[in-house]
Amino acid sequence: MNMQLFETALEASRKLKLVDNDKINKVLNDLADAAETNTDYILEENAKDLALMDKANPMYDRLMLTEQRIKDIAGDIRKVAILPSPLNILLEENIRPNGMVIKKVTVPFGVIGIIYEARPNVSFDVFSLCLKSGNVCILKGGTDAYNSNAAIVSVIKRVLENNGLDTDIVTLMPAGREATAELLNAVGFVDLIIPRGSQGLINFVRDNSRVPVIETGAGICHTYFDRYGDTKTGAEVIFNAKTRRVSVCNALDCVVIHRDRLSDLPEICSKLAEKNVIIYADEEAYSALSGNYPSEFLEKATEDSFGTEFQDYKMALKTVRDIYEAINHVTKHSSKHSEAIISTNREMIDMYERTIDAACVYANVSTAFTDGAQFGLGAEIGISTQKLHARGPMALRELTSYKFIIEGDGQVRA
């Protein structure tokens, strides 16, 4: 049992509330320096994890750290340091007739548990965001990345210790499902659980956690090419959304195309062949692409082709007769993450934006932009696909709650 671990995390959260923003920023800048200084050590540990994973596995890219990626991570940490503190912001103030002053101010959640798969960069991202927002974090990374995560957390703890802060501000849980179960049941110690990963992971956490959960991560993303879509725009946006990084949650999984534009499909899909993207096309789309797209990368779609987060160089293709059928298809298969429309018709764009139920809805833009940094929020802890508390990129402000502070000079209630 990890009860002692949870108790020390809770105690660390009380101490962290008394640390000022200048100190937090210094820790973050020191950590950015330490990440770069310890690059060789981190890469050595990361290599141990990589050696156990098949390079053909789409998750290999997520697991892999490089010197440049660590440099980029350090840059992101420095960006978090210069962002305004999300704490103690006055949201509302009300003076009652009896002179009592009521203030509504932002506060940390306290202790946040993060459960994630083979993405060791998340360890740096989560810690920097949690520290800046005054939260202690308990990390439960995937077994595939345990060596990498352990190295990263050891670097973080040394920086905390060098700055005179409680090292229990960050904790890495042991590998194995038993530790996950304990974290999901740490009622009274952990205030919030955030899962980051596949739909399977998210479903497991949601179904088994007794601690409140904010769902993030799973992205089954569609782009609808409307009857009024611009072919060049569509080809560029679809290519970028599908191939920029196939393993991330904002990558495109399904193109929905208006039947009247099937003749443009070969041009829209031409660049995808350069990346050997396998297309699972319905009957009409298959006919339009047959002879115009490499046969070894063109297959007929099945029902399972739709509603799948491929995380690979694979994509589904669905033909519809109008925007209403497009909206119905997207609604049926969406994970409510990121959805897009390619159109020059303002009426069609407005209809799509108003009716599609997703955290982020794009018009003539790649879904690859669903990212806290790209939204100007700094780094993010994940993309929330639910509606309670936070939706979309969860940056610093979304990692806070609020409380009411009431001050007076002896008022009593009759």
Tab-separated table of C-alpha atoms in Angstrom:
chain	number	residue	atom	x	y	z
A	1	MET	CA	0.000	0.000	0.000
A	2	ASN	CA	1.131	3.523	-0.830
A	3	MET	CA	-0.771	5.287	1.961
A	4	GLN	CA	2.402	6.961	3.229
A	5	LEU	CA	3.056	8.254	-0.277
A	6	PHE	CA	-0.379	9.880	-0.415
A	7	GLU	CA	-0.014	11.350	3.072
A	8	THR	CA	3.301	12.981	2.232
A	9	ALA	CA	1.869	14.351	-1.019
A	10	LEU	CA	-1.010	15.910	0.898
A	11	GLU	CA	1.386	17.469	3.406
A	12	ALA	CA	3.527	18.805	0.556
A	13	SER	CA	0.452	20.460	-0.973
A	14	ARG	CA	-0.122	22.445	2.239
A	15	LYS	CA	3.483	23.663	2.209
A	16	LEU	CA	3.347	24.529	-1.492
A	17	LYS	CA	0.490	26.978	-0.879
A	18	LEU	CA	2.933	29.174	1.036
A	19	VAL	CA	5.554	29.313	-1.737
A	20	ASP	CA	5.490	32.584	-3.673
A	21	ASN	CA	5.428	32.880	-7.458
A	22	ASP	CA	9.002	34.191	-7.720
A	23	LYS	CA	10.303	31.038	-6.025
A	24	ILE	CA	8.208	28.840	-8.291
A	25	ASN	CA	9.557	30.603	-11.373
A	26	LYS	CA	13.134	30.121	-10.163
A	27	VAL	CA	12.520	26.399	-9.701
A	28	LEU	CA	11.103	26.141	-13.220
A	29	ASN	CA	14.060	27.946	-14.770
A	30	ASP	CA	16.474	25.802	-12.759
A	31	LEU	CA	14.629	22.706	-13.979
A	32	ALA	CA	14.912	23.810	-17.606
A	33	ASP	CA	18.673	24.175	-17.108
A	34	ALA	CA	18.873	20.821	-15.334
A	35	ALA	CA	16.960	19.058	-18.118
A	36	GLU	CA	19.536	20.215	-20.638
A	37	THR	CA	22.489	19.499	-18.335
A	38	ASN	CA	21.228	15.964	-17.703
A	39	THR	CA	20.354	15.216	-21.325
A	40	ASP	CA	22.826	12.338	-21.631
A	41	TYR	CA	21.542	10.686	-18.452
A	42	ILE	CA	17.902	11.030	-19.501
A	43	LEU	CA	18.613	9.680	-22.993
A	44	GLU	CA	20.506	6.705	-21.557
A	45	GLU	CA	17.495	5.754	-19.445
A	46	ASN	CA	15.133	6.423	-22.340
A	47	ALA	CA	17.217	4.064	-24.504
A	48	LYS	CA	16.509	1.252	-22.021
A	49	ASP	CA	12.780	1.726	-22.588
A	50	LEU	CA	13.133	2.056	-26.355
A	51	ALA	CA	15.086	-1.205	-26.517
A	52	LEU	CA	12.019	-3.046	-25.220
A	53	MET	CA	9.588	-1.615	-27.803
A	54	ASP	CA	9.192	-2.554	-31.473
A	55	LYS	CA	10.205	0.348	-33.697
A	56	ALA	CA	7.162	-0.380	-35.882
A	57	ASN	CA	4.894	0.400	-32.937
A	58	PRO	CA	3.300	3.857	-33.487
A	59	MET	CA	3.928	4.519	-29.776
A	60	TYR	CA	7.684	4.313	-30.378
A	61	ASP	CA	7.764	7.920	-31.546
A	62	ARG	CA	5.907	9.061	-28.435
A	63	LEU	CA	8.286	7.148	-26.197
A	64	MET	CA	11.446	8.411	-27.873
A	65	LEU	CA	13.348	11.363	-26.437
A	66	THR	CA	16.106	13.091	-28.385
A	67	GLU	CA	18.529	15.877	-27.606
A	68	GLN	CA	16.353	18.284	-29.599
A	69	ARG	CA	13.177	17.151	-27.876
A	70	ILE	CA	14.727	17.700	-24.462
A	71	LYS	CA	15.875	21.128	-25.601
A	72	ASP	CA	12.318	21.875	-26.722
A	73	ILE	CA	10.964	20.614	-23.393
A	74	ALA	CA	13.334	22.946	-21.542
A	75	GLY	CA	12.105	25.805	-23.697
A	76	ASP	CA	8.499	24.961	-22.831
A	77	ILE	CA	9.334	24.932	-19.110
A	78	ARG	CA	10.864	28.406	-19.412
A	79	LYS	CA	7.708	29.583	-21.183
A	80	VAL	CA	5.610	28.350	-18.269
A	81	ALA	CA	7.877	30.280	-15.879
A	82	ILE	CA	7.111	33.599	-17.587
A	83	LEU	CA	3.362	33.055	-17.710
A	84	PRO	CA	1.246	34.956	-15.158
A	85	SER	CA	0.379	33.014	-12.037
A	86	PRO	CA	-3.154	31.597	-12.164
A	87	LEU	CA	-3.450	31.750	-8.369
A	88	ASN	CA	-5.159	34.279	-6.112
A	89	ILE	CA	-6.938	35.947	-9.031
A	90	LEU	CA	-9.991	37.899	-7.911
A	91	LEU	CA	-12.885	36.556	-9.975
A	92	GLU	CA	-15.694	38.395	-8.215
A	93	GLU	CA	-16.159	40.768	-5.275
A	94	ASN	CA	-19.400	41.621	-3.564
A	95	ILE	CA	-20.010	43.944	-0.609
A	96	ARG	CA	-23.178	43.020	1.233
A	97	PRO	CA	-25.505	45.595	2.861
A	98	ASN	CA	-24.100	44.705	6.292
A	99	GLY	CA	-20.563	45.565	5.149
A	100	MET	CA	-19.440	41.964	4.764
A	101	VAL	CA	-16.995	41.592	1.839
A	102	ILE	CA	-17.207	38.404	-0.235
A	103	LYS	CA	-14.396	37.586	-2.655
A	104	LYS	CA	-14.155	34.703	-5.108
A	105	VAL	CA	-10.497	33.827	-5.808
A	106	THR	CA	-8.615	31.123	-7.703
A	107	VAL	CA	-6.868	28.383	-5.704
A	108	PRO	CA	-5.021	25.136	-6.495
A	109	PHE	CA	-6.839	21.824	-6.560
A	110	GLY	CA	-4.234	20.463	-4.147
A	111	VAL	CA	-3.032	17.023	-5.224
A	112	ILE	CA	-3.473	15.892	-8.835
A	113	GLY	CA	-2.892	12.337	-10.016
A	114	ILE	CA	-1.861	11.949	-13.655
A	115	ILE	CA	-2.141	8.549	-15.349
A	116	TYR	CA	-0.507	8.396	-18.766
A	117	GLU	CA	1.002	6.011	-21.263
A	118	ALA	CA	4.435	5.865	-22.914
A	119	ARG	CA	5.100	9.607	-23.167
A	120	PRO	CA	7.953	10.617	-20.852
A	121	ASN	CA	7.766	14.275	-21.950
A	122	VAL	CA	4.477	14.379	-20.030
A	123	SER	CA	6.431	14.055	-16.780
A	124	PHE	CA	8.138	17.400	-17.405
A	125	ASP	CA	4.978	19.046	-18.776
A	126	VAL	CA	2.768	17.936	-15.903
A	127	PHE	CA	5.220	18.931	-13.200
A	128	SER	CA	5.843	22.411	-14.606
A	129	LEU	CA	2.141	23.152	-14.994
A	130	CYS	CA	1.211	21.695	-11.625
A	131	LEU	CA	3.969	23.601	-9.828
A	132	LYS	CA	3.041	26.887	-11.505
A	133	SER	CA	-0.597	26.374	-10.508
A	134	GLY	CA	0.317	25.408	-6.924
A	135	ASN	CA	-0.537	21.718	-7.241
A	136	VAL	CA	1.350	18.659	-6.076
A	137	CYS	CA	1.432	15.936	-8.728
A	138	ILE	CA	1.466	12.162	-8.404
A	139	LEU	CA	2.601	10.597	-11.674
A	140	LYS	CA	1.583	7.131	-12.845
A	141	GLY	CA	3.326	6.696	-16.172
A	142	GLY	CA	3.162	3.667	-18.419
A	143	THR	CA	5.405	0.702	-17.683
A	144	ASP	CA	6.924	1.123	-21.152
A	145	ALA	CA	8.456	4.444	-20.057
A	146	TYR	CA	9.347	3.677	-16.443
A	147	ASN	CA	13.111	4.157	-16.758
A	148	SER	CA	12.650	7.452	-18.595
A	149	ASN	CA	10.126	8.743	-16.072
A	150	ALA	CA	12.264	7.698	-13.114
A	151	ALA	CA	15.225	9.614	-14.540
A	152	ILE	CA	13.133	12.724	-15.160
A	153	VAL	CA	11.586	12.684	-11.689
A	154	SER	CA	15.011	12.253	-10.083
A	155	VAL	CA	16.184	15.393	-11.906
A	156	ILE	CA	13.091	17.274	-10.744
A	157	LYS	CA	13.568	16.195	-7.126
A	158	ARG	CA	17.189	17.378	-7.118
A	159	VAL	CA	16.080	20.791	-8.344
A	160	LEU	CA	13.397	20.990	-5.637
A	161	GLU	CA	15.889	19.965	-2.965
A	162	ASN	CA	18.451	22.516	-4.170
A	163	ASN	CA	15.781	25.199	-3.805
A	164	GLY	CA	14.785	24.124	-0.304
A	165	LEU	CA	11.354	22.813	-1.299
A	166	ASP	CA	9.636	19.594	-0.297
A	167	THR	CA	10.627	16.896	-2.812
A	168	ASP	CA	7.216	15.256	-2.349
A	169	ILE	CA	5.784	18.014	-4.544
A	170	VAL	CA	6.260	15.372	-7.249
A	171	THR	CA	5.993	11.607	-6.852
A	172	LEU	CA	6.342	8.788	-9.361
A	173	MET	CA	4.157	5.785	-8.543
A	174	PRO	CA	5.623	2.290	-8.869
A	175	ALA	CA	4.991	0.311	-12.043
A	176	GLY	CA	2.047	-2.073	-12.149
A	177	ARG	CA	-1.740	-2.049	-11.992
A	178	GLU	CA	-1.873	-2.298	-8.206
A	179	ALA	CA	-0.406	1.197	-7.886
A	180	THR	CA	-2.948	2.508	-10.390
A	181	ALA	CA	-5.804	1.026	-8.379
A	182	GLU	CA	-4.505	2.627	-5.192
A	183	LEU	CA	-4.260	6.029	-6.873
A	184	LEU	CA	-7.811	5.761	-8.205
A	185	ASN	CA	-9.053	5.039	-4.689
A	186	ALA	CA	-7.017	7.655	-2.786
A	187	VAL	CA	-10.106	9.508	-1.586
A	188	GLY	CA	-9.232	12.230	0.906
A	189	PHE	CA	-5.667	12.494	-0.365
A	190	VAL	CA	-5.947	13.068	-4.124
A	191	ASP	CA	-8.285	15.804	-5.337
A	192	LEU	CA	-8.352	15.060	-9.051
A	193	ILE	CA	-7.314	12.363	-11.535
A	194	ILE	CA	-6.402	13.242	-15.126
A	195	PRO	CA	-5.846	10.328	-17.530
A	196	ARG	CA	-3.835	10.963	-20.694
A	197	GLY	CA	-3.761	8.288	-23.351
A	198	SER	CA	-5.913	5.930	-25.357
A	199	GLN	CA	-9.665	5.620	-25.123
A	200	GLY	CA	-9.133	2.310	-23.342
A	201	LEU	CA	-7.063	3.966	-20.615
A	202	ILE	CA	-9.554	6.792	-20.218
A	203	ASN	CA	-12.502	4.394	-20.013
A	204	PHE	CA	-10.697	2.322	-17.392
A	205	VAL	CA	-9.930	5.348	-15.227
A	206	ARG	CA	-13.434	6.768	-15.535
A	207	ASP	CA	-15.063	3.431	-14.700
A	208	ASN	CA	-12.808	2.582	-11.747
A	209	SER	CA	-11.924	5.868	-10.048
A	210	ARG	CA	-13.509	6.999	-6.799
A	211	VAL	CA	-11.602	10.280	-7.150
A	212	PRO	CA	-13.098	12.921	-9.512
A	213	VAL	CA	-11.806	12.563	-13.096
A	214	ILE	CA	-11.289	14.977	-15.977
A	215	GLU	CA	-11.021	13.021	-19.229
A	216	THR	CA	-8.296	14.037	-21.666
A	217	GLY	CA	-6.405	12.529	-24.522
A	218	ALA	CA	-8.492	10.361	-26.840
A	219	GLY	CA	-9.003	12.102	-30.155
A	220	ILE	CA	-11.085	10.612	-32.961
A	221	CYS	CA	-10.830	13.610	-35.285
A	222	HIS	CA	-12.771	14.265	-38.497
A	223	THR	CA	-12.482	16.793	-41.309
A	224	TYR	CA	-15.562	17.386	-43.478
A	225	PHE	CA	-14.803	18.520	-47.034
A	226	ASP	CA	-17.945	20.422	-47.931
A	227	ARG	CA	-19.580	20.867	-51.315
A	228	TYR	CA	-18.113	24.393	-51.261
A	229	GLY	CA	-14.631	23.394	-50.094
A	230	ASP	CA	-11.492	24.740	-51.750
A	231	THR	CA	-9.505	21.812	-53.129
A	232	LYS	CA	-6.047	23.237	-52.490
A	233	THR	CA	-6.939	24.263	-48.937
A	234	GLY	CA	-8.488	20.879	-48.251
A	235	ALA	CA	-5.470	18.961	-49.557
A	236	GLU	CA	-3.012	20.971	-47.434
A	237	VAL	CA	-5.115	20.894	-44.253
A	238	ILE	CA	-5.891	17.182	-44.507
A	239	PHE	CA	-2.264	16.278	-45.244
A	240	ASN	CA	-1.019	18.290	-42.262
A	241	ALA	CA	-3.677	17.021	-39.866
A	242	LYS	CA	-3.037	13.389	-40.832
A	243	THR	CA	0.732	13.226	-41.218
A	244	ARG	CA	2.333	15.885	-38.995
A	245	ARG	CA	2.482	13.473	-36.044
A	246	VAL	CA	0.285	10.422	-36.368
A	247	SER	CA	0.570	9.294	-32.744
A	248	VAL	CA	-0.882	12.424	-31.119
A	249	CYS	CA	-4.509	12.969	-30.147
A	250	ASN	CA	-5.148	15.839	-32.588
A	251	ALA	CA	-4.182	13.764	-35.638
A	252	LEU	CA	-6.866	13.289	-38.305
A	253	ASP	CA	-8.617	9.911	-38.416
A	254	CYS	CA	-11.465	10.344	-40.891
A	255	VAL	CA	-12.232	12.566	-43.895
A	256	VAL	CA	-15.912	13.047	-44.655
A	257	ILE	CA	-16.510	14.287	-48.210
A	258	HIS	CA	-19.567	15.679	-50.001
A	259	ARG	CA	-20.653	13.393	-52.847
A	260	ASP	CA	-20.514	16.267	-55.358
A	261	ARG	CA	-16.770	16.631	-54.750
A	262	LEU	CA	-15.667	13.038	-55.253
A	263	SER	CA	-13.990	14.052	-58.529
A	264	ASP	CA	-11.587	16.192	-56.436
A	265	LEU	CA	-10.697	13.300	-54.154
A	266	PRO	CA	-7.570	12.177	-56.067
A	267	GLU	CA	-6.099	15.681	-55.789
A	268	ILE	CA	-7.094	15.998	-52.125
A	269	CYS	CA	-5.426	12.678	-51.264
A	270	SER	CA	-2.415	12.826	-53.589
A	271	LYS	CA	0.104	14.044	-50.978
A	272	LEU	CA	-1.011	11.367	-48.511
A	273	ALA	CA	0.524	8.759	-50.802
A	274	GLU	CA	3.935	10.347	-50.217
A	275	LYS	CA	3.648	9.225	-46.597
A	276	ASN	CA	2.201	5.794	-47.479
A	277	VAL	CA	-1.076	6.596	-45.747
A	278	ILE	CA	-3.474	3.663	-45.906
A	279	ILE	CA	-6.981	4.836	-46.767
A	280	TYR	CA	-10.051	2.819	-45.791
A	281	ALA	CA	-12.662	4.167	-48.217
A	282	ASP	CA	-16.371	3.504	-48.513
A	283	GLU	CA	-17.735	2.270	-51.862
A	284	GLU	CA	-18.120	5.669	-53.549
A	285	ALA	CA	-14.812	7.048	-52.338
A	286	TYR	CA	-13.059	3.787	-53.244
A	287	SER	CA	-14.335	4.069	-56.821
A	288	ALA	CA	-13.172	7.690	-57.039
A	289	LEU	CA	-9.675	6.797	-55.842
A	290	SER	CA	-9.283	3.504	-57.671
A	291	GLY	CA	-6.524	3.996	-60.238
A	292	ASN	CA	-5.742	7.435	-58.770
A	293	TYR	CA	-4.173	6.326	-55.485
A	294	PRO	CA	-1.594	3.551	-54.941
A	295	SER	CA	-3.542	0.298	-54.791
A	296	GLU	CA	-1.347	-1.090	-52.004
A	297	PHE	CA	-2.512	1.755	-49.749
A	298	LEU	CA	-6.212	1.729	-50.704
A	299	GLU	CA	-8.638	-0.607	-48.960
A	300	LYS	CA	-12.398	-0.857	-48.655
A	301	ALA	CA	-13.763	0.438	-45.382
A	302	THR	CA	-15.638	-1.704	-42.894
A	303	GLU	CA	-17.855	-0.497	-40.089
A	304	ASP	CA	-14.840	-0.711	-37.756
A	305	SER	CA	-12.956	1.791	-39.938
A	306	PHE	CA	-15.117	4.586	-38.554
A	307	GLY	CA	-14.826	5.751	-34.960
A	308	THR	CA	-11.235	4.482	-34.715
A	309	GLU	CA	-8.303	6.515	-33.398
A	310	PHE	CA	-5.627	5.033	-35.654
A	311	GLN	CA	-2.495	6.710	-34.193
A	312	ASP	CA	-0.816	5.519	-37.377
A	313	TYR	CA	-0.500	6.366	-41.078
A	314	LYS	CA	-4.086	5.228	-41.625
A	315	MET	CA	-7.276	7.143	-42.379
A	316	ALA	CA	-10.958	6.426	-43.052
A	317	LEU	CA	-12.935	8.068	-45.855
A	318	LYS	CA	-16.721	8.536	-45.767
A	319	THR	CA	-18.969	9.916	-48.537
A	320	VAL	CA	-22.104	11.900	-47.613
A	321	ARG	CA	-24.895	13.491	-49.629
A	322	ASP	CA	-25.085	16.759	-47.647
A	323	ILE	CA	-23.886	18.585	-44.545
A	324	TYR	CA	-26.641	17.076	-42.411
A	325	GLU	CA	-25.400	13.555	-43.108
A	326	ALA	CA	-21.842	14.767	-42.439
A	327	ILE	CA	-22.853	16.175	-39.063
A	328	ASN	CA	-24.677	12.955	-38.181
A	329	HIS	CA	-21.639	10.838	-39.074
A	330	VAL	CA	-19.239	13.023	-37.099
A	331	THR	CA	-21.608	13.138	-34.121
A	332	LYS	CA	-21.928	9.341	-34.093
A	333	HIS	CA	-18.184	8.669	-34.168
A	334	SER	CA	-16.623	11.737	-32.529
A	335	SER	CA	-14.736	11.621	-29.221
A	336	LYS	CA	-15.589	15.340	-28.834
A	337	HIS	CA	-11.947	16.359	-29.212
A	338	SER	CA	-11.332	18.242	-32.495
A	339	GLU	CA	-13.483	18.422	-35.626
A	340	ALA	CA	-13.030	20.482	-38.801
A	341	ILE	CA	-14.847	21.666	-41.919
A	342	ILE	CA	-13.339	22.780	-45.239
A	343	SER	CA	-15.736	25.206	-46.923
A	344	THR	CA	-15.995	28.670	-48.472
A	345	ASN	CA	-19.705	28.907	-47.656
A	346	ARG	CA	-20.334	30.939	-44.522
A	347	GLU	CA	-23.733	29.360	-43.945
A	348	MET	CA	-22.268	25.841	-44.020
A	349	ILE	CA	-19.421	26.862	-41.723
A	350	ASP	CA	-21.805	28.459	-39.217
A	351	MET	CA	-24.042	25.387	-39.215
A	352	TYR	CA	-21.090	23.062	-38.618
A	353	GLU	CA	-19.588	25.211	-35.876
A	354	ARG	CA	-22.910	25.536	-34.051
A	355	THR	CA	-24.032	21.908	-34.239
A	356	ILE	CA	-20.816	19.900	-33.829
A	357	ASP	CA	-20.325	19.001	-30.161
A	358	ALA	CA	-16.556	19.022	-29.633
A	359	ALA	CA	-14.044	20.878	-27.492
A	360	CYS	CA	-12.460	22.441	-30.606
A	361	VAL	CA	-14.220	23.053	-33.935
A	362	TYR	CA	-12.148	24.299	-36.881
A	363	ALA	CA	-13.044	25.933	-40.185
A	364	ASN	CA	-10.386	25.666	-42.917
A	365	VAL	CA	-7.689	24.927	-40.323
A	366	SER	CA	-5.785	21.755	-39.422
A	367	THR	CA	-6.829	19.970	-36.236
A	368	ALA	CA	-3.100	19.744	-35.426
A	369	PHE	CA	-3.445	23.135	-33.722
A	370	THR	CA	-5.354	21.697	-30.746
A	371	ASP	CA	-2.576	22.394	-28.286
A	372	GLY	CA	-2.228	24.726	-25.316
A	373	ALA	CA	0.917	26.352	-26.652
A	374	GLN	CA	-0.646	26.921	-30.079
A	375	PHE	CA	-3.643	28.551	-28.381
A	376	GLY	CA	-1.331	30.950	-26.557
A	377	LEU	CA	-1.924	29.274	-23.200
A	378	GLY	CA	1.606	27.989	-22.691
A	379	ALA	CA	2.061	24.247	-22.191
A	380	GLU	CA	-0.981	22.117	-21.382
A	381	ILE	CA	-1.705	19.088	-19.282
A	382	GLY	CA	-4.049	17.597	-21.862
A	383	ILE	CA	-7.153	18.212	-23.963
A	384	SER	CA	-10.346	17.836	-21.961
A	385	THR	CA	-13.145	16.226	-23.954
A	386	GLN	CA	-15.799	16.687	-21.282
A	387	LYS	CA	-17.919	19.662	-20.263
A	388	LEU	CA	-17.565	19.923	-16.485
A	389	HIS	CA	-14.967	22.387	-15.169
A	390	ALA	CA	-12.665	22.467	-18.222
A	391	ARG	CA	-12.970	21.817	-21.948
A	392	GLY	CA	-10.255	21.849	-24.602
A	393	PRO	CA	-6.600	22.571	-23.746
A	394	MET	CA	-6.120	22.404	-19.979
A	395	ALA	CA	-3.527	25.041	-19.201
A	396	LEU	CA	-2.735	26.876	-15.974
A	397	ARG	CA	-6.128	28.471	-15.299
A	398	GLU	CA	-7.861	25.134	-15.846
A	399	LEU	CA	-5.678	23.573	-13.127
A	400	THR	CA	-7.256	25.796	-10.491
A	401	SER	CA	-10.536	25.826	-8.656
A	402	TYR	CA	-11.835	28.720	-6.554
A	403	LYS	CA	-13.015	29.488	-3.079
A	404	PHE	CA	-14.948	32.272	-1.387
A	405	ILE	CA	-13.196	34.475	1.167
A	406	ILE	CA	-15.490	36.423	3.458
A	407	GLU	CA	-14.207	39.298	5.594
A	408	GLY	CA	-15.939	41.631	7.982
A	409	ASP	CA	-15.710	43.396	11.354
A	410	GLY	CA	-17.869	41.291	13.647
A	411	GLN	CA	-21.042	40.763	11.636
A	412	VAL	CA	-23.386	38.088	13.033
A	413	ARG	CA	-26.510	36.605	11.445
A	414	ALA	CA	-29.866	37.268	13.065
